[in-house]
Amino acid sequence: VAHTGRTVGRLGEGDWDGKVSEIKKKIKSILPGTSCDLLPDTSHLPPEHSDVVIVGGGVLGLSVAYWLKKLESRRGGIRVLVVERDYTYSQASTGLSVGGICQQFSLPENIQLSLFSASFLRNINEYLAVTNAPPLDLQFNPSGYLLLASEKDAAAMESNVKVQKQEGAKVCLMSPDQLRNKFPWISTEGVALASYGMENEGWFDPWCLLQGLRQKVESMGVFFCQGEVTRFVSSSQRMLTTDDEMVILKRIHEVHVKMDHSLEYQPVECSIVINAAGAWSAQIAALAGIGKGPPGTLQGTKLPVEPRKRYVYVWHCPQGPGLETPLVADTSGAYFRREGLGSNYLGGRSPIEEEEPDPENLEVDHDFFQEKVWPHLALRVPAFETLKVQTAWAGYYDYNTFDQNGVVGPHPLVVNMYFATGFSGHGLQQAPGVGRAVAEMILEGSFQTIDLSPFLFNRFYLGEKTQENNTM
Amino acid sequence: MAAPWLSLRLVAPMWNGTRGIHRLGGAVVPEGNQKKERTMLQFLTNHFYDVEALRGYLLQREMSKVHMKNRSFTWLEEQHGPYSAGAFFILKQGGAVKFRDKEWIRPDKYGHFSPEFWNFREVPVEAVDASDCEINYEGLDNLLLLKELQSLSLQRCPHVDDWCLSRLYPLADSLQELSLAGCPRVSERGLACLHHLQNLRRLDISDLPAVSNPGLTQILVEEMLPNCKVVGVDWAEGLKLGPEEQPQDTASPALA
């Protein structure tokens, strides 16, 4: 018996038989009539390759996706994947937001972003038109913002209003007498000056914007995936700066997206990652190795964005201010606005640093309203002395502990991670402008329409604060 | 609320080639037929890229037509004065203007109007009737040139919405009469910004389909503008009548 060169014993013969049965099984499964289970079902997993991966599917992430697809030079030129951990958006800042938009900032860049967002919202049915879908109704209330200032803040408010008027915002200053004339329900005790936004300011429904963006972005061909980003696989390169210092530049090559309630993950090969994870951006940045280094160096500068919990209360006051009420922001930091036709109001107050609630969960502290919000409201609007709280909720601010302004643009060391986060409470109203700026940065290499260089990451290392004086 | 008329505009050109694209005059096609046409069109759009692209193109074209109509005429201001520039804009749109102490100037059915108003450099425009015109937010730039306007009628304007109403405050010193009857996009949120118009004496807010609660809105607007007569909605509308009350006449004593 001649063997064909291979040492086949009894074991080898059994092996051959097994192989034959395997081949038979394969042929049977390929032939029509039986279910083909050659390839496992991966329809729930994200695609294996994507040009841009956006971590975070809130209003900022969707805005960046929209502008990337809108400004691409060729249809289908960029493949975008949006990864969102929570499909129900139960903790996302967008859905829980009060939905206000105003131009009353001290930084010209913030004013320009807000102005552009106002024109985006005004023409939303041209920007986000999808055939077959009904037009969007944002439920915008153009009632404006009324900011009150005490004696010590009056000079700052005056100079802010000057800057706002220069940028094109329609804001006017009012003295306490004019305030009493126009809004008789207000008590001007302690108010030295007020600034009132007349146009392009008000509040709207953030869910509608989110749904509209989602619909449009899906129709433009952006992939959506529900999953959590657990790992970045990157490669490093040593380079010398002009001063002959060694820097290690990293480039992210793969994003590992883990599915919900399972250990399964998909490595997505990508060339650009956008961090739009809102309150959880610092975790994503830490995954990419930002902040892992000796403190005081560029490698050791962490992303200073952390979640801060803010409460919003809804109350009913039958004798409260009328239909013309703007969103009033008091000298104490308390704010309120009307909600609907039925004498309902909603509002809240930013706590001071020492009283910051624990951002572990979204439980509401009702005592905060009783002790810290109601007294200031009742002082400002005497009608609010009798009111009844109907409901309340809490949401996160993606709070930038450095200077309470957003972080936009690429990281100096992890060269293909772009940030669009850290807006500390005004992310919703600046989302369209910021989305466009990030898309321009990616596609053209620099900011084309609004120059957001003061918002780059470098400032955390260099220590240059772009402070905003008018936060709420 | 804004949806039905917009999708109507896009349905008609596709299927009834004999009718024109502009169907402002109201639908003649019966309701059942429209529904069938609309779902057929939706079905085709969902299955064929060409149909989707064509519909997208037609929509863009409609929108750019409205933009063209609302282009800026403020450059005419240096040469002819603000009143003539604003009047020209209104007349081009198909509306009518009335200068102080002069007669109403209206375009005829071909869109032609007499050029005599170019001479009225210093005469302010008193009243504007912009009913059924396609004025939108950008077009208001031109309307706001008319600083001493006393009466403004924006009845049935399809593109006037809440944003536009928030722009009317520069006319607060002179505007005494405003009519928004039949505007499909105006809601109670836009009506809230009319509180700047303290000289308003007559406000017509009848037949606003986007207002969620007309009776309550009427009351709130009346409270907001105490010197103004607010016309159009019976405040009892929307209230449930008790078994002993019978609706004998709709005029409520408060509005007498």
XYZ file of C-alpha atoms in Angstrom:
728
model
C 0.000 0.000 0.000
C 1.683 3.191 -1.110
C 1.075 6.222 1.032
C 1.175 9.654 -0.599
C 4.042 11.043 1.388
C 2.014 11.994 4.452
C 2.329 9.886 7.522
C -1.235 8.725 7.714
C -2.005 6.151 10.341
C -5.391 5.225 11.666
C -5.665 8.752 13.043
C -4.983 10.179 9.601
C -7.691 8.034 8.019
C -10.255 9.152 10.569
C -9.229 12.732 9.842
C -9.823 12.275 6.119
C -13.295 10.924 6.774
C -14.080 13.848 9.003
C -12.886 16.221 6.290
C -15.144 14.560 3.729
C -18.160 14.901 6.005
C -17.299 18.533 6.612
C -17.099 19.202 2.877
C -20.414 17.424 2.407
C -21.998 19.625 5.064
C -20.629 22.752 3.419
C -21.916 21.798 -0.012
C -25.305 21.063 1.489
C -25.462 24.448 3.142
C -24.400 26.329 0.004
C -26.961 24.608 -2.190
C -30.297 26.444 -2.350
C -33.079 25.183 -0.211
C -31.222 25.183 3.075
C -30.473 28.205 5.264
C -27.051 29.620 4.540
C -25.239 30.214 7.769
C -21.779 30.687 6.371
C -21.570 34.285 7.427
C -22.806 35.236 10.913
C -25.458 37.942 11.129
C -23.816 41.292 11.805
C -26.702 43.638 11.062
C -26.705 44.990 14.602
C -23.016 45.818 14.497
C -21.585 49.028 13.050
C -19.708 48.859 9.737
C -16.081 47.791 9.751
C -14.780 50.928 8.103
C -15.868 54.490 8.427
C -14.119 57.732 7.575
C -15.430 59.658 10.565
C -16.702 58.221 13.834
C -18.732 60.605 15.969
C -18.906 59.540 19.592
C -22.199 60.823 20.936
C -25.528 61.213 19.137
C -26.869 64.340 20.803
C -27.533 67.624 19.106
C -23.824 68.462 18.753
C -22.868 65.079 17.303
C -25.770 65.137 14.841
C -24.986 68.713 13.898
C -21.392 67.786 13.038
C -22.667 64.801 11.015
C -25.128 67.034 9.151
C -22.564 69.656 8.217
C -19.981 67.037 7.226
C -22.444 65.596 4.747
C -23.640 68.988 3.615
C -20.199 70.464 2.999
C -18.597 67.409 1.401
C -17.478 68.198 -2.113
C -18.841 65.018 -3.615
C -22.035 63.155 -2.835
C -21.231 60.127 -0.730
C -17.675 61.363 -0.330
C -17.472 60.918 3.426
C -18.682 57.928 5.398
C -19.873 58.988 8.804
C -20.804 56.777 11.719
C -22.570 58.115 14.802
C -22.222 55.989 17.927
C -24.733 56.678 20.667
C -24.793 54.713 23.901
C -28.350 55.467 24.910
C -31.016 55.159 22.245
C -33.677 56.577 24.493
C -31.598 59.713 25.216
C -32.780 59.427 28.805
C -29.740 61.185 30.261
C -28.658 63.211 27.263
C -28.419 66.923 27.928
C -30.250 67.791 24.704
C -33.625 66.340 25.587
C -33.593 67.602 29.159
C -32.645 71.112 28.162
C -34.804 74.185 28.718
C -34.268 74.998 25.064
C -33.346 78.665 25.192
C -31.406 80.606 22.618
C -29.982 84.053 23.246
C -27.252 86.298 21.934
C -26.440 88.019 25.197
C -22.883 86.845 25.669
C -19.682 88.751 26.257
C -17.510 86.883 23.730
C -18.023 87.906 20.077
C -17.590 84.283 18.972
C -20.460 83.142 21.179
C -22.673 85.922 19.827
C -21.886 84.980 16.254
C -22.564 81.304 16.940
C -25.909 82.168 18.478
C -26.875 84.452 15.619
C -26.088 81.765 13.108
C -28.046 79.206 15.108
C -31.033 81.564 15.167
C -30.981 81.855 11.394
C -30.554 78.070 11.131
C -33.611 77.500 13.296
C -35.581 80.116 11.410
C -34.872 78.387 8.108
C -34.907 74.909 9.522
C -37.281 73.639 6.888
C -34.869 74.608 4.172
C -31.829 73.132 5.874
C -33.408 69.935 7.121
C -35.937 69.285 4.357
C -36.554 65.598 3.711
C -38.900 64.584 0.899
C -42.010 62.836 2.180
C -41.501 64.074 5.722
C -43.779 66.833 7.101
C -42.154 70.191 7.852
C -40.732 70.644 11.350
C -42.487 72.792 13.900
C -39.936 73.924 16.446
C -42.518 75.672 18.630
C -40.251 78.659 18.867
C -41.285 81.421 21.260
C -39.617 84.630 20.081
C -40.169 86.291 23.444
C -36.549 87.200 24.112
C -34.327 87.138 27.161
C -34.312 89.729 29.928
C -31.104 89.829 31.934
C -31.102 91.860 35.139
C -27.976 93.343 36.650
C -27.291 94.746 40.066
C -25.144 97.841 40.719
C -21.861 95.990 40.596
C -22.585 94.190 37.332
C -24.096 97.151 35.520
C -20.872 98.374 33.929
C -20.026 94.893 32.646
C -23.532 94.559 31.210
C -23.200 97.873 29.392
C -19.957 96.883 27.739
C -21.385 93.462 26.865
C -24.383 95.059 25.185
C -22.053 97.248 23.175
C -20.205 94.176 21.888
C -23.497 92.418 21.176
C -24.821 95.361 19.182
C -21.577 95.480 17.209
C -21.956 91.846 16.232
C -25.507 92.457 15.054
C -27.626 91.232 17.951
C -30.788 93.239 18.614
C -30.419 94.002 22.305
C -31.437 97.094 24.189
C -30.671 98.390 27.648
C -33.474 99.285 30.016
C -33.471 101.313 33.199
C -35.538 100.223 36.212
C -38.266 102.759 35.321
C -38.579 101.460 31.802
C -38.676 97.919 33.212
C -41.559 98.755 35.520
C -43.369 100.416 32.638
C -43.032 97.515 30.284
C -43.371 94.624 32.713
C -45.507 95.814 35.614
C -45.274 92.442 37.359
C -41.575 92.831 38.025
C -40.094 94.290 41.197
C -36.994 96.323 40.379
C -35.493 96.206 43.840
C -31.738 95.793 43.527
C -31.794 96.102 39.748
C -29.612 98.829 38.272
C -29.788 97.884 34.607
C -31.439 95.316 32.385
C -30.715 94.101 28.877
C -33.569 92.892 26.742
C -33.161 90.868 23.555
C -35.816 91.828 21.049
C -35.222 89.501 18.113
C -33.764 86.032 17.478
C -34.024 85.136 21.142
C -36.423 82.883 22.924
C -36.911 79.188 23.482
C -37.885 76.162 21.394
C -38.412 72.434 21.556
C -35.015 70.664 21.575
C -36.549 67.263 20.827
C -37.913 68.560 17.564
C -34.476 69.790 16.531
C -32.960 66.460 17.493
C -35.550 64.470 15.548
C -35.254 66.765 12.576
C -31.481 66.448 12.519
C -31.709 62.692 12.966
C -34.153 62.296 10.082
C -32.162 64.510 7.749
C -28.850 62.977 8.637
C -30.166 59.457 8.061
C -31.524 60.491 4.693
C -28.083 61.846 3.809
C -26.538 58.450 4.433
C -25.000 58.626 7.893
C -24.841 55.320 9.749
C -26.214 55.078 13.233
C -25.118 52.593 15.784
C -26.148 51.973 19.336
C -23.128 51.043 21.327
C -20.456 52.194 23.682
C -16.948 53.162 22.720
C -14.628 51.130 24.929
C -11.243 51.374 23.332
C -9.185 53.335 20.882
C -6.366 51.589 19.068
C -3.806 54.135 18.020
C -0.323 54.315 16.670
C 2.318 56.744 17.843
C 5.038 58.573 16.105
C 7.946 60.426 17.629
C 8.535 63.841 16.151
C 10.755 66.774 16.972
C 9.383 70.254 17.446
C 11.162 73.349 16.128
C 12.903 73.665 19.503
C 14.215 70.101 19.145
C 11.919 68.757 21.800
C 10.557 65.266 21.452
C 6.769 64.929 21.163
C 4.798 61.770 20.703
C 1.954 62.233 18.237
C -0.817 59.666 18.301
C -3.208 58.705 15.584
C -6.334 56.715 16.325
C -6.796 53.844 13.878
C -9.618 51.831 15.321
C -12.559 52.446 17.557
C -13.943 49.483 19.482
C -17.703 49.793 19.758
C -19.234 47.468 22.328
C -22.838 46.390 21.992
C -25.381 46.856 24.701
C -25.708 44.077 27.287
C -23.131 41.864 25.686
C -19.391 41.449 25.357
C -19.562 41.636 21.605
C -17.690 44.515 20.067
C -16.855 45.692 16.587
C -13.549 47.314 15.719
C -14.345 50.177 13.378
C -11.428 51.357 11.297
C -11.580 55.107 11.049
C -9.515 58.141 10.189
C -11.150 60.830 12.312
C -12.865 60.625 15.672
C -15.114 63.383 16.975
C -15.718 63.629 20.687
C -19.242 64.936 21.127
C -20.053 62.860 24.164
C -21.329 65.795 26.251
C -21.121 65.244 29.975
C -19.027 62.085 29.490
C -16.439 63.563 27.114
C -13.685 63.321 29.684
C -14.013 59.530 29.771
C -13.705 59.298 25.994
C -10.718 61.607 26.073
C -9.083 59.483 28.771
C -9.580 56.391 26.589
C -7.550 58.101 23.896
C -4.761 58.782 26.334
C -5.385 62.504 26.738
C -4.165 63.527 30.155
C -1.902 60.552 30.763
C 1.339 62.208 31.516
C 3.078 64.280 34.138
C 0.849 67.189 35.193
C 1.855 70.533 33.785
C 2.853 69.139 30.403
C 0.781 68.974 27.241
C 0.532 65.192 27.577
C -0.702 65.604 31.105
C -3.434 68.163 30.345
C -6.767 66.460 30.832
C -10.006 67.531 29.172
C -11.581 69.598 31.959
C -15.200 68.710 31.170
C -17.302 67.118 33.842
C -21.010 66.484 34.324
C -22.835 68.940 36.551
C -26.410 68.350 37.590
C -28.946 71.133 37.148
C -32.578 71.100 38.227
C -35.546 72.487 36.322
C -38.850 72.989 38.141
C -42.289 73.535 36.617
C -44.871 75.402 38.668
C -48.321 76.825 38.273
C -49.103 80.391 39.300
C -52.539 81.666 38.283
C -51.746 85.375 38.762
C -48.328 85.232 37.230
C -46.836 87.340 34.430
C -48.705 87.436 31.146
C -48.122 86.261 27.610
C -45.365 88.760 26.893
C -42.982 87.400 29.534
C -39.448 86.881 28.257
C -37.041 84.435 29.866
C -36.061 86.458 32.911
C -32.628 85.878 34.448
C -32.383 87.483 37.836
C -29.359 89.082 39.511
C -29.187 86.092 41.841
C -28.855 83.623 38.969
C -32.421 82.336 39.200
C -34.309 82.251 35.903
C -37.823 81.447 34.769
C -39.969 81.496 31.646
C -43.543 80.811 30.677
C -44.556 77.380 29.483
C -47.662 77.202 27.338
C -50.912 79.101 27.714
C -51.992 77.822 31.101
C -50.064 80.005 33.606
C -47.324 77.399 33.962
C -43.765 78.514 34.389
C -40.480 76.723 34.479
C -37.167 77.776 35.831
C -34.310 77.080 38.132
C -31.031 78.416 39.343
C -27.381 77.500 39.031
C -26.011 76.485 42.425
C -22.791 78.040 43.689
C -19.647 75.928 43.699
C -20.019 74.745 47.267
C -23.564 73.543 46.775
C -22.977 71.506 43.611
C -25.185 68.410 43.716
C -23.695 65.007 43.202
C -23.878 64.121 39.491
C -24.161 60.420 40.214
C -27.806 60.226 39.153
C -30.610 62.452 37.942
C -32.661 62.580 41.154
C -34.322 65.898 41.871
C -33.802 67.752 45.125
C -37.060 69.568 45.888
C -35.608 71.300 48.924
C -33.305 73.164 46.579
C -36.336 74.869 45.079
C -37.826 75.723 48.457
C -34.670 77.207 49.878
C -32.566 78.462 47.015
C -34.862 79.237 44.076
C -38.276 80.279 45.364
C -37.131 83.131 47.653
C -35.301 84.848 44.789
C -38.218 84.366 42.397
C -40.708 85.716 44.897
C -38.466 88.720 45.482
C -38.300 89.495 41.803
C -41.903 88.711 40.864
C -44.251 89.244 43.827
C -46.949 87.186 42.129
C -44.739 84.119 42.604
C -45.269 84.187 46.344
C -48.178 81.831 45.771
C -47.247 79.038 43.460
C -47.504 75.280 43.279
C -44.732 73.105 41.903
C -46.121 70.625 39.385
C -43.077 68.668 38.317
C -39.320 68.827 38.108
C -36.469 67.125 36.349
C -32.703 67.203 36.327
C -30.198 67.200 33.517
C -26.443 67.371 33.055
C -24.372 70.283 31.908
C -21.164 69.282 30.143
C -19.435 71.774 32.387
C -16.026 73.071 31.415
C -14.343 73.668 34.753
C -11.629 75.780 33.162
C -13.606 78.639 31.665
C -17.207 77.467 31.033
C -16.863 77.753 27.271
C -16.819 75.032 24.651
C -13.879 73.031 23.376
C -13.767 72.870 19.598
C -11.134 71.614 17.214
C -8.373 69.035 17.123
C -6.187 67.927 19.996
C -2.538 68.917 19.529
C -1.146 65.453 20.296
C -3.883 62.994 19.374
C -4.018 64.490 15.922
C -7.221 62.986 14.634
C -9.503 63.519 17.612
C -11.712 66.602 17.280
C -13.704 67.994 20.169
C -17.187 69.496 20.094
C -18.129 69.527 23.725
C -17.881 71.347 27.035
C -20.411 74.086 26.336
C -21.609 74.271 29.941
C -25.270 74.862 29.306
C -25.322 76.625 25.949
C -24.475 73.669 23.723
C -27.970 73.432 22.296
C -28.107 77.017 21.133
C -24.652 76.895 19.565
C -24.895 73.427 18.022
C -25.525 74.442 14.370
C -22.639 76.925 14.364
C -20.228 74.590 16.123
C -21.174 71.684 13.855
C -20.375 73.786 10.837
C -17.081 74.963 12.343
C -15.916 71.405 13.089
C -16.949 70.231 9.613
C -15.007 73.112 8.067
C -11.999 72.265 10.211
C -12.090 68.666 9.014
C -12.833 69.324 5.348
C -10.915 72.545 4.726
C -8.342 72.500 7.507
C -9.319 75.775 9.150
C -12.373 77.663 10.372
C -13.977 79.372 7.404
C -17.057 81.228 8.575
C -16.823 81.746 12.331
C -13.326 81.710 13.774
C -13.388 79.566 16.887
C -9.657 79.606 17.575
C -10.206 80.852 21.136
C -11.978 77.543 21.756
C -9.123 75.212 20.825
C -7.759 72.663 23.283
C -4.368 74.392 23.548
C -5.709 76.962 25.924
C -5.920 74.432 28.755
C -2.191 73.853 28.570
C -1.248 77.492 27.956
C -3.553 78.637 30.736
C -5.371 81.239 28.609
C -8.945 81.432 29.731
C -11.648 82.431 27.256
C -13.990 83.451 30.029
C -17.640 84.047 29.383
C -19.118 86.534 31.829
C -22.761 85.880 31.190
C -23.426 82.295 32.120
C -26.743 81.047 33.404
C -50.831 72.565 10.259
C -48.324 73.938 7.825
C -47.891 70.447 6.356
C -51.075 70.032 4.303
C -50.697 73.098 2.126
C -46.975 72.535 1.528
C -47.369 68.957 0.377
C -50.309 70.041 -1.762
C -48.020 72.350 -3.649
C -45.679 69.481 -4.506
C -48.346 66.961 -5.405
C -50.119 69.013 -8.035
C -47.277 69.638 -10.502
C -46.367 65.969 -10.646
C -49.760 64.558 -11.455
C -51.857 67.296 -12.956
C -49.606 68.631 -15.633
C -52.391 70.904 -16.902
C -52.500 72.942 -13.693
C -49.740 75.401 -12.951
C -47.250 75.039 -10.153
C -48.776 77.939 -8.209
C -51.962 76.734 -6.642
C -52.556 79.496 -4.149
C -56.156 79.630 -5.200
C -57.101 76.540 -3.251
C -57.434 72.910 -4.177
C -60.054 71.859 -6.656
C -59.166 68.168 -6.626
C -61.446 66.234 -4.263
C -60.003 65.031 -0.951
C -60.090 61.307 -1.686
C -58.225 61.753 -4.930
C -55.586 63.858 -3.201
C -54.948 61.197 -0.616
C -54.494 58.540 -3.266
C -52.165 60.804 -5.240
C -50.161 61.641 -2.158
C -49.582 58.037 -1.119
C -48.783 57.025 -4.695
C -46.212 59.797 -4.837
C -44.794 58.776 -1.477
C -44.575 55.186 -2.624
C -42.706 56.181 -5.757
C -40.402 58.470 -3.807
C -39.490 55.720 -1.414
C -38.644 53.315 -4.213
C -37.011 55.400 -6.917
C -34.068 57.743 -6.462
C -35.065 59.740 -9.553
C -38.455 60.617 -8.151
C -36.910 61.571 -4.820
C -34.297 63.758 -6.491
C -36.903 65.386 -8.724
C -39.132 66.182 -5.791
C -36.171 67.572 -3.880
C -35.281 69.759 -6.850
C -38.837 71.057 -7.208
C -38.969 71.925 -3.524
C -35.671 73.814 -3.784
C -37.032 75.668 -6.772
C -40.174 76.725 -4.921
C -38.082 77.987 -2.038
C -35.704 79.935 -4.261
C -38.706 81.556 -5.958
C -39.911 82.827 -2.597
C -36.403 84.062 -1.822
C -36.299 85.912 -5.128
C -39.564 87.634 -4.353
C -38.211 88.748 -0.988
C -34.880 90.079 -2.167
C -33.694 93.323 -0.690
C -34.861 96.614 -2.185
C -33.112 98.756 0.393
C -30.678 99.996 -2.253
C -33.520 102.044 -3.685
C -33.617 104.045 -0.505
C -30.855 106.567 -1.361
C -32.339 107.440 -4.693
C -36.064 107.430 -4.045
C -36.458 107.577 -0.305
C -37.559 104.842 2.072
C -41.312 105.183 1.466
C -41.121 104.667 -2.283
C -38.669 101.781 -1.891
C -40.950 100.000 0.554
C -44.016 100.738 -1.562
C -42.288 99.308 -4.639
C -41.582 96.077 -2.757
C -45.221 95.710 -1.695
C -46.554 96.497 -5.143
C -44.176 94.012 -6.749
C -45.461 91.330 -4.405
C -49.035 92.005 -5.411
C -50.097 94.054 -2.404
C -51.584 97.553 -2.233
C -50.241 100.739 -0.636
C -51.845 103.961 0.446
C -49.757 107.091 0.810
C -50.943 109.812 3.142
C -53.753 111.880 1.562
C -53.596 109.854 -1.642
C -55.669 107.011 -3.037
C -54.877 103.297 -2.763
C -52.415 102.094 -5.413
C -53.068 98.511 -6.433
C -51.485 96.380 -9.164
C -53.976 95.143 -11.743
C -54.446 91.514 -12.652
C -51.328 91.593 -14.867
C -49.187 92.916 -12.038
C -48.804 96.419 -13.479
C -49.142 99.481 -11.299
C -48.917 103.195 -11.925
C -45.418 104.671 -11.451
C -46.701 107.909 -9.884
C -45.513 106.887 -6.399
C -41.864 107.352 -7.390
C -42.471 111.077 -7.042
C -43.754 110.821 -3.500
C -40.354 111.146 -1.864
C -41.456 112.768 1.367
C -44.958 111.391 1.613
C -45.105 108.575 4.141
C -47.041 105.399 3.514
C -50.051 105.149 5.779
C -51.510 101.770 5.031
C -50.311 98.557 3.436
C -52.530 95.723 2.329
C -50.241 92.722 1.831
C -52.942 90.061 1.805
C -52.050 86.833 0.044
C -48.509 88.098 -0.585
C -45.479 85.859 -0.246
C -43.687 88.043 2.249
C -41.306 86.243 4.556
C -38.761 87.177 7.232
C -36.215 88.584 4.791
C -38.848 90.548 2.926
C -39.745 92.346 6.132
C -36.456 94.255 5.740
C -38.179 96.168 2.969
C -41.450 96.565 4.799
C -39.725 98.025 7.848
C -38.486 100.946 5.715
C -41.983 102.374 6.064
C -41.422 103.960 9.440
C -44.783 105.737 9.756
C -47.042 102.898 8.827
C -50.416 103.009 10.538
C -52.295 100.068 9.157
C -50.872 96.721 8.077
C -52.827 93.807 6.722
C -51.032 90.458 6.429
C -54.096 88.331 5.846
C -53.576 84.846 4.510
C -49.843 85.350 3.942
C -48.447 81.820 3.704
C -44.918 82.576 4.857
C -45.591 84.960 7.746
C -44.753 83.081 10.922
C -43.807 83.744 14.547
C -40.311 84.920 13.627
C -41.775 87.609 11.384
C -44.036 88.882 14.139
C -41.045 89.335 16.414
C -39.665 91.743 13.830
C -42.563 94.177 13.865
C -41.471 96.133 16.949
C -39.792 99.034 15.000
C -43.271 100.025 13.860
C -44.455 100.333 17.460
C -44.735 104.141 17.403
C -47.094 104.384 14.510
C -48.848 101.091 13.932
C -52.488 101.255 14.930
C -54.129 98.499 12.996
C -52.823 94.991 12.295
C -54.579 92.085 10.699
C -53.204 88.551 10.754
C -56.381 86.721 9.801
C -55.890 83.411 8.083
C -52.101 83.190 8.332
C -51.377 79.464 8.516
C -48.096 79.737 10.378
C -48.862 82.260 13.092
C -49.319 80.747 16.538
C -49.859 82.136 20.014
C -46.088 82.234 20.507
C -45.739 84.854 17.810
C -48.707 86.805 19.131
C -46.798 87.152 22.396
C -44.278 89.479 20.725
C -46.971 91.926 19.723
C -46.826 93.483 23.175
C -44.237 95.961 21.858
C -46.935 97.528 19.668
C -48.425 99.684 22.405
C -50.185 102.047 19.973
C -52.157 99.258 18.415
C -55.875 99.919 18.468
C -57.246 97.080 16.386
C -55.840 93.588 16.043
C -57.473 90.893 13.978
C -56.500 87.352 14.923
C -59.361 85.399 13.442
C -58.952 82.087 11.696
C -55.416 81.197 12.775
C -55.174 77.431 12.350
C -51.858 77.133 14.190
C -53.127 78.640 17.434
C -53.833 75.790 19.804
C -56.479 77.414 21.965
C -58.132 80.397 20.264
C -60.432 81.420 23.101
C -57.719 81.436 25.754
C -55.275 83.133 23.386
C -57.807 85.893 22.756
C -58.116 86.549 26.480
C -54.353 86.557 27.029
C -53.762 88.890 24.076
C -56.463 91.237 25.349
C -54.743 91.312 28.730
C -51.422 91.972 27.066
C -52.693 94.903 24.965
C -55.211 96.688 27.162
C -55.819 99.597 24.771
C -56.382 97.446 21.769
C -59.576 95.957 20.415
C -58.794 92.357 19.634
C -61.102 90.958 17.020
C -61.687 87.595 15.622
C -62.260 84.958 18.209
C -65.185 84.515 20.501
C -63.726 83.945 23.954
C -66.396 81.386 24.690
C -65.141 79.197 21.874
C -63.634 76.043 23.241
C -65.538 76.263 26.504
C -67.824 73.372 27.244
C -71.428 74.529 27.641
C -73.445 73.262 30.585
C -76.680 71.365 29.876
C -78.896 74.370 30.663
C -76.982 76.879 28.510
C -77.916 77.008 24.861
C -75.727 78.786 22.265
C -78.240 81.426 21.188
C -75.935 84.007 19.742
C -72.190 83.809 19.437
C -71.396 87.420 20.375
C -70.236 87.524 23.977
C -71.140 90.553 26.101
C -67.460 91.271 26.855
C -66.751 92.041 23.219
C -69.771 94.306 22.690
